[in-house]
Short mmCIF file of C-alpha atoms and ligand atoms in Angstrom, two decimals:
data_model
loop_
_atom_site.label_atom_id
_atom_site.label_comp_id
_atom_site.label_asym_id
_atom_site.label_seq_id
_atom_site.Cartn_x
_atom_site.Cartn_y
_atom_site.Cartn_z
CA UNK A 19 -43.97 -59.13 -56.05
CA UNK A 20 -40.66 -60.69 -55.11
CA UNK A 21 -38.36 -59.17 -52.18
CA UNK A 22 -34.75 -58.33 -52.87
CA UNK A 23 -32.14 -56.74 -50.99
CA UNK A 24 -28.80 -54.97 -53.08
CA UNK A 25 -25.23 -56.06 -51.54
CA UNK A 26 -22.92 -53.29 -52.42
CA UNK A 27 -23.99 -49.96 -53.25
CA UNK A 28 -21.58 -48.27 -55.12
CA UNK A 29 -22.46 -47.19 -59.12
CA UNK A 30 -24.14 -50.09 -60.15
CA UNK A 31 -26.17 -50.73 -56.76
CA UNK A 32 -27.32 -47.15 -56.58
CA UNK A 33 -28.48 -46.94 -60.32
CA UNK A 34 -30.02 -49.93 -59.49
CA UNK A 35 -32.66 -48.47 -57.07
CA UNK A 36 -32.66 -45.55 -58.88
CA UNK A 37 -33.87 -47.56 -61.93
CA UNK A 38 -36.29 -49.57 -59.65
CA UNK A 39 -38.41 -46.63 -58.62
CA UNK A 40 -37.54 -44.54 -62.47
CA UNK A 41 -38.67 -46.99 -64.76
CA UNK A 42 -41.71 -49.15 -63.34
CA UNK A 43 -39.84 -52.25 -61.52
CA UNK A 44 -40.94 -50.86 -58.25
CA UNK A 45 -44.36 -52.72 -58.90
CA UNK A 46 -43.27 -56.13 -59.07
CA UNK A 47 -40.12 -55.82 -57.18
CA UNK A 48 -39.11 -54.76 -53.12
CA UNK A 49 -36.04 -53.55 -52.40
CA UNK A 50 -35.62 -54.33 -48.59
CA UNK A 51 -32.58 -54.48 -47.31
CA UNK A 52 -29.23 -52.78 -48.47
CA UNK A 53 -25.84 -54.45 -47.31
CA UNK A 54 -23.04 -51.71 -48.00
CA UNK A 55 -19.46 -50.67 -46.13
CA UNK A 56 -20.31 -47.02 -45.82
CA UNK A 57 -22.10 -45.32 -43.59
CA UNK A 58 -26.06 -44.92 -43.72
CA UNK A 59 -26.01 -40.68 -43.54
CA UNK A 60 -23.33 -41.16 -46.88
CA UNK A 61 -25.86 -43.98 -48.57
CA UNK A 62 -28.68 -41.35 -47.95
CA UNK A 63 -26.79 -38.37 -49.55
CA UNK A 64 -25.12 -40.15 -52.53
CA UNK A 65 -28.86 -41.50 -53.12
CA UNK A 66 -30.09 -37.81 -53.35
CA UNK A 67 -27.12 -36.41 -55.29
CA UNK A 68 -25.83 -37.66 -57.90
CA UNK A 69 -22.89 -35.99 -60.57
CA UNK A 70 -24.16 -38.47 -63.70
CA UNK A 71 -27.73 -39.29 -63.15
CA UNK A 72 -28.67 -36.36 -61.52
CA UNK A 73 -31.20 -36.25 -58.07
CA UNK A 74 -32.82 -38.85 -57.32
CA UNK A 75 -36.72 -38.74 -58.10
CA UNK A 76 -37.92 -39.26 -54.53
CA UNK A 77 -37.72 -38.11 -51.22
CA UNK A 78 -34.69 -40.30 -50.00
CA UNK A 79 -33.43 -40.08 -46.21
CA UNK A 80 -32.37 -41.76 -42.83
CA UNK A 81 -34.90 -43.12 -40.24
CA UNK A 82 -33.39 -45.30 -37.89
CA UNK A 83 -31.24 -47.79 -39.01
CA UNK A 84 -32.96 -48.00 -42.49
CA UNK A 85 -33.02 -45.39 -45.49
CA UNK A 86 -36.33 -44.36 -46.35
CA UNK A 87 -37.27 -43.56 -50.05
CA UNK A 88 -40.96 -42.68 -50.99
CA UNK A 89 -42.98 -44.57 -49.02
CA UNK A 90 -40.46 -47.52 -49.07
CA UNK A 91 -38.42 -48.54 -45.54
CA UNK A 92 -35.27 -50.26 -46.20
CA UNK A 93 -32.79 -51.95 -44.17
CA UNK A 94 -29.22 -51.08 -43.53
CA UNK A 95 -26.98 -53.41 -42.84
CA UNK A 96 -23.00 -52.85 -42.89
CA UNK A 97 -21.13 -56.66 -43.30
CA UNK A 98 -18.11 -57.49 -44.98
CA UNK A 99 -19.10 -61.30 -44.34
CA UNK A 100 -22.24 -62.94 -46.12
CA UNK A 101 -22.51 -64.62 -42.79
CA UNK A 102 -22.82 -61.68 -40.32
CA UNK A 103 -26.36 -60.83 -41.53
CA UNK A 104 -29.42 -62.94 -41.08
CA UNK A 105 -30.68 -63.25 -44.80
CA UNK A 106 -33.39 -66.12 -43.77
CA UNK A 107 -35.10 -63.20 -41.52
CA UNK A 108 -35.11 -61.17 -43.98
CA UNK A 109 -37.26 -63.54 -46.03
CA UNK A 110 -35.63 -62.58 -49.24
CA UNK A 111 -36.06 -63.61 -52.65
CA UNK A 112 -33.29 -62.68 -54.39
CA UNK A 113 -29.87 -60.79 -53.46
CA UNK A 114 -28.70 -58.42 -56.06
CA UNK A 115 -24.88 -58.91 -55.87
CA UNK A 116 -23.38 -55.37 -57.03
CA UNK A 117 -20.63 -55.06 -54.70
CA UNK A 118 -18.14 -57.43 -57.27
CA UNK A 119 -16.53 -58.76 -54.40
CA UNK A 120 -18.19 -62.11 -55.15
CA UNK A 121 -16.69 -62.87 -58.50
CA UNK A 122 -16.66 -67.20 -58.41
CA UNK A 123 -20.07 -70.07 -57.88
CA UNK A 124 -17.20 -70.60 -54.71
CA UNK A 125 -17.40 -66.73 -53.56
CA UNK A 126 -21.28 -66.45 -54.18
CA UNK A 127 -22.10 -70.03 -52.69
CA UNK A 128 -21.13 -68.25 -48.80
CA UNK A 129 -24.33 -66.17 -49.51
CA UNK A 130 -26.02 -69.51 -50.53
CA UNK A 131 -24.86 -71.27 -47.86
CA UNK A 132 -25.51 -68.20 -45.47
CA UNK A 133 -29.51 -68.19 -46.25
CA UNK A 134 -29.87 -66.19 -49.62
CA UNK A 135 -31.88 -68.30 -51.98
CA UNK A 136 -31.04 -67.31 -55.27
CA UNK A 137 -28.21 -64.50 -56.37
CA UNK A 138 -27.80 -62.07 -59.22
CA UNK A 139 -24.58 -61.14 -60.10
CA UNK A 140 -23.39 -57.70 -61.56
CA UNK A 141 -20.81 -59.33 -63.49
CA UNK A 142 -19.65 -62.03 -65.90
CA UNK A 143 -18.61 -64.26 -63.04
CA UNK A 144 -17.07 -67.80 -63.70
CA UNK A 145 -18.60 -70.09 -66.34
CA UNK A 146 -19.76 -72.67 -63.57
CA UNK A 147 -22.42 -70.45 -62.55
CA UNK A 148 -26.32 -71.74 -63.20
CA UNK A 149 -26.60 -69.48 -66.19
CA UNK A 150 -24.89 -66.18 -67.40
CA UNK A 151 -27.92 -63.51 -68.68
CA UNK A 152 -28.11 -61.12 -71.72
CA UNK A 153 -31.27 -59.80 -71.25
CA UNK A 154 -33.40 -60.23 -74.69
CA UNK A 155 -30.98 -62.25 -75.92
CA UNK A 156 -31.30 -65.45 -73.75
CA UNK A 157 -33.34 -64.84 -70.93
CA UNK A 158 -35.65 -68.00 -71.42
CA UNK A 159 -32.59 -70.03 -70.15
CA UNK A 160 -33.35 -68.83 -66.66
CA UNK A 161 -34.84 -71.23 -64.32
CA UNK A 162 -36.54 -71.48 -61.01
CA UNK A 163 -34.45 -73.91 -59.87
CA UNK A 164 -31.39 -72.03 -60.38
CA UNK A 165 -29.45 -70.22 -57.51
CA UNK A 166 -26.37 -68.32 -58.79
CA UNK A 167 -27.38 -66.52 -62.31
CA UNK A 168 -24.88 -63.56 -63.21
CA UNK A 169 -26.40 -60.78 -65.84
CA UNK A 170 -23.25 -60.50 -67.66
CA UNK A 171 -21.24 -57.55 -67.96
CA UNK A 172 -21.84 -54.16 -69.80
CA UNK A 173 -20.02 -54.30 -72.25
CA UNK A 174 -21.42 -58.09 -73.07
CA UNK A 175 -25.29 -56.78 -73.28
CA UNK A 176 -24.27 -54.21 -75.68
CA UNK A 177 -22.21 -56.78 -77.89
CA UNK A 178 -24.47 -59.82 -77.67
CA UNK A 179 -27.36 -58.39 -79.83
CA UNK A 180 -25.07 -56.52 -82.54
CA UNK A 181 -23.01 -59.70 -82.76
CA UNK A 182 -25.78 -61.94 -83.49
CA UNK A 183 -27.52 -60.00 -85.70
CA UNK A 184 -24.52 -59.55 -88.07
CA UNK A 185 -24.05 -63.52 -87.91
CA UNK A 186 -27.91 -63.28 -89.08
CA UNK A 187 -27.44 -60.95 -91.81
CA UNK A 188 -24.34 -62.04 -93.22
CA UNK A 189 -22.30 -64.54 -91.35
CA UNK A 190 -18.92 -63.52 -89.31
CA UNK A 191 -15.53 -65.04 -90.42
CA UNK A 192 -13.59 -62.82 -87.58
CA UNK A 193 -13.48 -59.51 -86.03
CA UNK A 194 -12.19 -57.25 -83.20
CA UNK A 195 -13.58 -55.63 -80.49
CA UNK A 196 -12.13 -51.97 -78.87
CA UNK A 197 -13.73 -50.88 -75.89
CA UNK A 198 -13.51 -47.24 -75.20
CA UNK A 199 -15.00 -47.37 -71.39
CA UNK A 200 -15.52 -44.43 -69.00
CA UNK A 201 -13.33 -44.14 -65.71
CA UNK A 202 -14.59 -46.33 -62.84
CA UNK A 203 -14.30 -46.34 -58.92
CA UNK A 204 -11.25 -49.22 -59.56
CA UNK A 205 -9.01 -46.42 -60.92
CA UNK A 206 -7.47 -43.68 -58.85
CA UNK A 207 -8.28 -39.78 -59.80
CA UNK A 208 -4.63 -39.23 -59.73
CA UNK A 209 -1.64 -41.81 -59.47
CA UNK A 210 -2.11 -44.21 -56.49
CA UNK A 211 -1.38 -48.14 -55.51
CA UNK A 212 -3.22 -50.94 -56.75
CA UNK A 213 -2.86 -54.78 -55.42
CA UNK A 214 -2.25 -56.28 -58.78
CA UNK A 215 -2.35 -53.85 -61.70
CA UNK A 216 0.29 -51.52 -62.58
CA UNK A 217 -2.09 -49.66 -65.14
CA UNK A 218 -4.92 -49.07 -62.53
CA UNK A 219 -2.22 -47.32 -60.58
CA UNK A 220 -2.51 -44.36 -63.23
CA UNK A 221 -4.56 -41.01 -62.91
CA UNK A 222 -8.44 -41.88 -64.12
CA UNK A 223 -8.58 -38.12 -64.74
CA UNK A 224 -5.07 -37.52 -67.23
CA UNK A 225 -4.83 -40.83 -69.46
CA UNK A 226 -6.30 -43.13 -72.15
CA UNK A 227 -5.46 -46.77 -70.18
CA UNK A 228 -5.84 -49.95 -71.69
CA UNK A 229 -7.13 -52.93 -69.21
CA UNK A 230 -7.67 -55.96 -69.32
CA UNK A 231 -11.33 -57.14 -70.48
CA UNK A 232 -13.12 -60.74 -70.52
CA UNK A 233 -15.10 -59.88 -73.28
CA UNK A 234 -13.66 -62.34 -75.57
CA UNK A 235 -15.28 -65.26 -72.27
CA UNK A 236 -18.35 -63.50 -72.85
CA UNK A 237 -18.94 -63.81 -76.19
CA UNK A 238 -17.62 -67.05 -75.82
CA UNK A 239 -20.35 -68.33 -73.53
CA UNK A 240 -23.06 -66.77 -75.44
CA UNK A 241 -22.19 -67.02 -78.66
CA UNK A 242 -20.03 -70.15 -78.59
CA UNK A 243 -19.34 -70.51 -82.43
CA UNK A 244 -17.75 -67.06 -82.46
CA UNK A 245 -16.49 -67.24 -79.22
CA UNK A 246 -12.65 -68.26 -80.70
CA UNK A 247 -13.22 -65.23 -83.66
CA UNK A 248 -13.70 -61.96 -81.85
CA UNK A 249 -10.66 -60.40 -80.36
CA UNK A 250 -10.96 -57.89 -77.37
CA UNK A 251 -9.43 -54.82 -76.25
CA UNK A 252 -10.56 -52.43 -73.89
CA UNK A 253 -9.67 -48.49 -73.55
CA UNK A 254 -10.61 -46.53 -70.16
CA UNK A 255 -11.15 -42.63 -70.88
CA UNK A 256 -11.49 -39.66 -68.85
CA UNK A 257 -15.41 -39.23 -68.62
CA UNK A 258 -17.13 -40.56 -66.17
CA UNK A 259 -20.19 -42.08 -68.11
CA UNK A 260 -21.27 -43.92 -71.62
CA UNK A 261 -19.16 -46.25 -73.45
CA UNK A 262 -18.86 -47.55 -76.62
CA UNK A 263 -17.52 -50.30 -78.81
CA UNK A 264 -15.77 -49.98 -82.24
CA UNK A 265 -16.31 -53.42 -83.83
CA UNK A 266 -14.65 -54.67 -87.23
CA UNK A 267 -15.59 -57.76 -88.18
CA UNK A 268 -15.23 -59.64 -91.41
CA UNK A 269 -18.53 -61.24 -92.95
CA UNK A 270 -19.16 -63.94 -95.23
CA UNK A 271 -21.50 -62.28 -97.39
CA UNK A 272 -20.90 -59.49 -99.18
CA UNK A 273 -23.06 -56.79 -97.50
CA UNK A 274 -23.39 -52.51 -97.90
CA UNK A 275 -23.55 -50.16 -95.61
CA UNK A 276 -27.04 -49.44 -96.18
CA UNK A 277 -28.47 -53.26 -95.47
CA UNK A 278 -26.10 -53.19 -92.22
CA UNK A 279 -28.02 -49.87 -91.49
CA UNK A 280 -31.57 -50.66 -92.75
CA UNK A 281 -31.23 -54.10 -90.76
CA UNK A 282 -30.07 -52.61 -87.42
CA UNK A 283 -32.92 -49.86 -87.38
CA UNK A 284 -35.25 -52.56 -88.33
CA UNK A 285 -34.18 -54.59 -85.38
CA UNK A 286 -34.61 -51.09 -83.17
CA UNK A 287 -38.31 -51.26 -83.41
CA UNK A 288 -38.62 -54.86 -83.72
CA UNK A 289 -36.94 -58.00 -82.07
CA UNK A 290 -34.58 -55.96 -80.13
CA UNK A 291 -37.07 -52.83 -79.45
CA UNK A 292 -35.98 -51.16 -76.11
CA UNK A 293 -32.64 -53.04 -75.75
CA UNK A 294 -31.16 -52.09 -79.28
CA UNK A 295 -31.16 -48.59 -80.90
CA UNK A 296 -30.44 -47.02 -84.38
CA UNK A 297 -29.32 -43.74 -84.41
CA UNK A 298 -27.99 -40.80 -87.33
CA UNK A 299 -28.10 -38.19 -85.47
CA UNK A 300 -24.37 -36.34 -85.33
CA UNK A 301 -24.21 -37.64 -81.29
CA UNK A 302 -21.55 -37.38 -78.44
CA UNK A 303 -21.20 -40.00 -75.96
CA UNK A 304 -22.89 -37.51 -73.53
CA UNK A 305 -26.20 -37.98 -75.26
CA UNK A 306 -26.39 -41.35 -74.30
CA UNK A 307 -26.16 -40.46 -70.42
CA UNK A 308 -29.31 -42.16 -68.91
CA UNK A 309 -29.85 -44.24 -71.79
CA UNK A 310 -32.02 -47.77 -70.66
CA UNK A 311 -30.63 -49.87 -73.57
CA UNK A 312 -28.34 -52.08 -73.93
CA UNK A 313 -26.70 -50.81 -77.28
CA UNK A 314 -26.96 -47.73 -79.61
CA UNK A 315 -25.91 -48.29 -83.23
CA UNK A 316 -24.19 -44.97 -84.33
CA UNK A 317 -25.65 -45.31 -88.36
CA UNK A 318 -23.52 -42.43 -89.20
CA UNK A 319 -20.74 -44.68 -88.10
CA UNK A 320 -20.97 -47.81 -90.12
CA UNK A 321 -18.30 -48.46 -92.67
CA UNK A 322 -17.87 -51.35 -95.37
CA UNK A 323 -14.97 -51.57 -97.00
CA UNK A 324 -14.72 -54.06 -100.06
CA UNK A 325 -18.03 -55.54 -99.42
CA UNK A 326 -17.06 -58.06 -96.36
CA UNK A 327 -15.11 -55.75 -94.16
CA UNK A 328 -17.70 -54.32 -91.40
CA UNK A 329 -17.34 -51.40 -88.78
CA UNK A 330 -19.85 -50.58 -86.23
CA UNK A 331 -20.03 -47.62 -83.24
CA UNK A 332 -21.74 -48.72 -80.65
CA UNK A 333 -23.01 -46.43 -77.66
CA UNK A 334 -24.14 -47.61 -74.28
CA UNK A 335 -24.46 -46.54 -71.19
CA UNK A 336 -22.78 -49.12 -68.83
CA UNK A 337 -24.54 -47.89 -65.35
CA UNK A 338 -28.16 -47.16 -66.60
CA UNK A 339 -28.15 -49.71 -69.19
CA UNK A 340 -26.64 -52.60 -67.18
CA UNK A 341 -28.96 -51.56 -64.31
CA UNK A 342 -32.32 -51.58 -65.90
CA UNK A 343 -30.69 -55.30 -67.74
CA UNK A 344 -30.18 -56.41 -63.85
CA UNK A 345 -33.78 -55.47 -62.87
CA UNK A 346 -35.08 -57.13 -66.38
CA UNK A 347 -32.90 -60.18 -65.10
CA UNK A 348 -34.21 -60.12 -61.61
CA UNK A 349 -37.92 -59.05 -62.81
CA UNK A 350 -38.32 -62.38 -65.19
CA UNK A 351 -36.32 -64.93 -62.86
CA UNK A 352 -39.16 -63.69 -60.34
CA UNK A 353 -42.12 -64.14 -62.44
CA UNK A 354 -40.73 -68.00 -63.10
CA UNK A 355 -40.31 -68.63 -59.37
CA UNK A 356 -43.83 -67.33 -58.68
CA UNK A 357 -45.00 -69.84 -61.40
N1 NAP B 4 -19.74 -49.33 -63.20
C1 NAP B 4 -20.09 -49.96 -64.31
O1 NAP B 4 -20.20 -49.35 -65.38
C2 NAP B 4 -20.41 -51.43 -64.29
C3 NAP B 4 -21.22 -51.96 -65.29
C4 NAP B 4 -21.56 -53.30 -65.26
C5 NAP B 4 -21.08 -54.12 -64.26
N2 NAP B 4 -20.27 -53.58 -63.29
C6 NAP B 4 -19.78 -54.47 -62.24
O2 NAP B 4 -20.52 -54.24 -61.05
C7 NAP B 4 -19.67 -54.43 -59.90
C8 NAP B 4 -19.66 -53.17 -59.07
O3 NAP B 4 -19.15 -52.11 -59.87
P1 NAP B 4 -19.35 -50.59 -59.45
O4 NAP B 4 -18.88 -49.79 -60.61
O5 NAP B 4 -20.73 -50.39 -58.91
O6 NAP B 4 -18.28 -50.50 -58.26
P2 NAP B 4 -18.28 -49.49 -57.00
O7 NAP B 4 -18.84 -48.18 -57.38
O8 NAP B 4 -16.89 -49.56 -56.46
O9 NAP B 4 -19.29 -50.19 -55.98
C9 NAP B 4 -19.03 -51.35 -55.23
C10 NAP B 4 -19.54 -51.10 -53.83
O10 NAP B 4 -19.57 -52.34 -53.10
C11 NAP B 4 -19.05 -52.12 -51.81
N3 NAP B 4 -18.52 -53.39 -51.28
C12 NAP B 4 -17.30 -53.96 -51.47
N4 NAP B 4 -17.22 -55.15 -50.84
C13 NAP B 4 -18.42 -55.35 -50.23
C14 NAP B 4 -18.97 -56.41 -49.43
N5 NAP B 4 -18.26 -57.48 -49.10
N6 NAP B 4 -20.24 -56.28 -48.98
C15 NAP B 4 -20.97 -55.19 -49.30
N7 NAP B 4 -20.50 -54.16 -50.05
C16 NAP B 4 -19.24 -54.24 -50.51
C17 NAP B 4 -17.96 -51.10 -52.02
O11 NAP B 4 -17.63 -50.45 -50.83
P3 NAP B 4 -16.15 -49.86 -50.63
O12 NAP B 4 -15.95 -48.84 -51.69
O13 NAP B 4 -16.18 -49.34 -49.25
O14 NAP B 4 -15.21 -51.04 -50.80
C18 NAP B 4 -18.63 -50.16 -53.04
O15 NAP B 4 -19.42 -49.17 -52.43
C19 NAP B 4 -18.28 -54.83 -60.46
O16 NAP B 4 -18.21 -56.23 -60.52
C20 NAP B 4 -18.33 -54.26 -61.88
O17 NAP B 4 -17.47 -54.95 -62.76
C21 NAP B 4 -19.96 -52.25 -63.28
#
């Protein structure tokens, strides 16, 4: 059992617990302690209530200074500063960083330096951190000696797997990548001021708004052969969950649409079981609400066109998937430092 406490509790903190106590990681892992800005009664409620995942499984509510859910106490704590909270007393594992505010090994080393022992970041991070994590993909890089480990971003755990497996089947030359992302808590719901990005100024709610992504970095330090190949865009949308990515890529081989589609649902139940899916089912991105894996191939979706040119949909559902790929992170790094 290793003890963690989540700093930041916003959409990717919350689904965090959430997944904890849903799906099983409850019995190796302890959330106790929660570090977030707002108040404790506000945690409590936006743990109960929820307008994408729905309530929340448990009892959840106040006692003290810590929020109670099931049997569990946990303790509140409302710092800015990674020094203004005694992490050595809290005799913690592992600190779930989900608060992005810690993007740099710089940033994240305060916590280090503060008393956390090892850190798990909710984002891509900069390439000078101990490792960067796509769960299934490359977890066995993790190691017990390692203090700052980010588990990549979203949109990298769905890409990772469906990249590598076409360089398996057939070999990429090139490609592009087109995010179409739901709205998030950086955007205003209508027109407001942002520090440093004119687009992010626009209403979530009334456009299609292209931002920047560093998925191209990603797939970079992954994948570092096709790192230089893959170009990204990303697309924010008016819904407030599930994502996909339209990727065209040009193979090698010559390859049909049925082999791209034969080899992806083979993958489904195999190598990639729970983390990639095959679907051809007529779906809307709604469907994949609450979705655990990483990546849905839409099979209804694939395209070739003269035998090397390649298009994929693929779903995923960037707070539940990413979540349960943070707890899969933080689950295995804890079995190697109990080794
Ligand atoms: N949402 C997604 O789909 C998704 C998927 C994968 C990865 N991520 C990444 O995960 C991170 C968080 O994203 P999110 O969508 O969960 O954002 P969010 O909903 O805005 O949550 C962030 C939370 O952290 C709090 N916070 C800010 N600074 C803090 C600090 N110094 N100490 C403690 N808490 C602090 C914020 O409080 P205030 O609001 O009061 O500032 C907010 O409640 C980002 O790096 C994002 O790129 C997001």
């Amino acid at each position: 059992m290793i003890r963690v406490a989540i700093n930041g509790y916003g959409r990717i903190g919350r689904s965090v617990l959430r997944a904890l106590y849903e799906n099983g990681y409850r019995e190796n892992i302890q959330v106790v302690a929660i570090n977030e800005l707002s108040d404790l009664d506000t945690i409590s409620y936006l743990t109960r209530y929820d307008s994408t995942h729905g309530r929340f499984p448990l009892p959840v509510s106040c006692e003290g200074r810590s929020l109670r859910v099931g049997n569990d106490l946990i303790q509140y704590f409302s710092e800015a500063e990674p020094d203004a909270i005694n992490w050595q007393q809290l005799n913690i594992d592992m600190l779930l960083e989900c608060s992005g505010s810690f993007s740099s090994r710089e940033h994240a080393q305060v916590y280090i330096d503060a008393g956390v022992k090892r850190m798990l970041l909710s984002q891509p991070a900069d390439s000078d951190v101990d490792a960067t994590i796509v769960y299934g993909f490359n977890e066995s890089e993790i190691r017990s000696t390692h203090s700052i480990v980010s588990a990549a971003s979203c949109t990298t755990n769905c890409i990772i797997p469906v990249l590598e497996a076409i360089q398996n089947l057939a070999g990429i030359e090139h490609g592009t990548t087109q995010t179409i992302h739901s709205a998030m808590n950086d955007q205003p719901i209508i027109d407001a001021y942002h520090k440093n990005d004119l687009r992010l100024t626009r209403s979530a709610m009334s456009s299609i708004i292209p931002v920047d992504t560093g998925l191209s970095k990603g797939i970079h330090r992954l994948l570092p052969d096709l790192g230089a190949k893959i170009a990204c865009n990303a697309l924010r949308v008016p819904t407030i969950n599930v994502s996909a990515i339209d990727l065209v890529v040009r193979t090698e081989k010559v390859v049909t649409k049925e082999e791209i589609n034969t080899y992806f649902e083979s993958l489904s139940l195999g190598k990639y079981k729970n983390i990639l899916g095959f679907t051809k089912e007529p779906h809307a991105s709604v469907d994949f609400n609450h979705d655990a894996r990483s990546v849905i191939i839409d099979g209804t979706q694939t395209q070739v066109v003269d035998g090397k040119l390649v298009k994929l949909l693929c779903w995923f559902d960037n707070e539940w998937g990413y979540a349960n790929r943070m707890l899969d992170v933080a689950d295995y790094w804890g079995r190697k430092i109990s080794k």
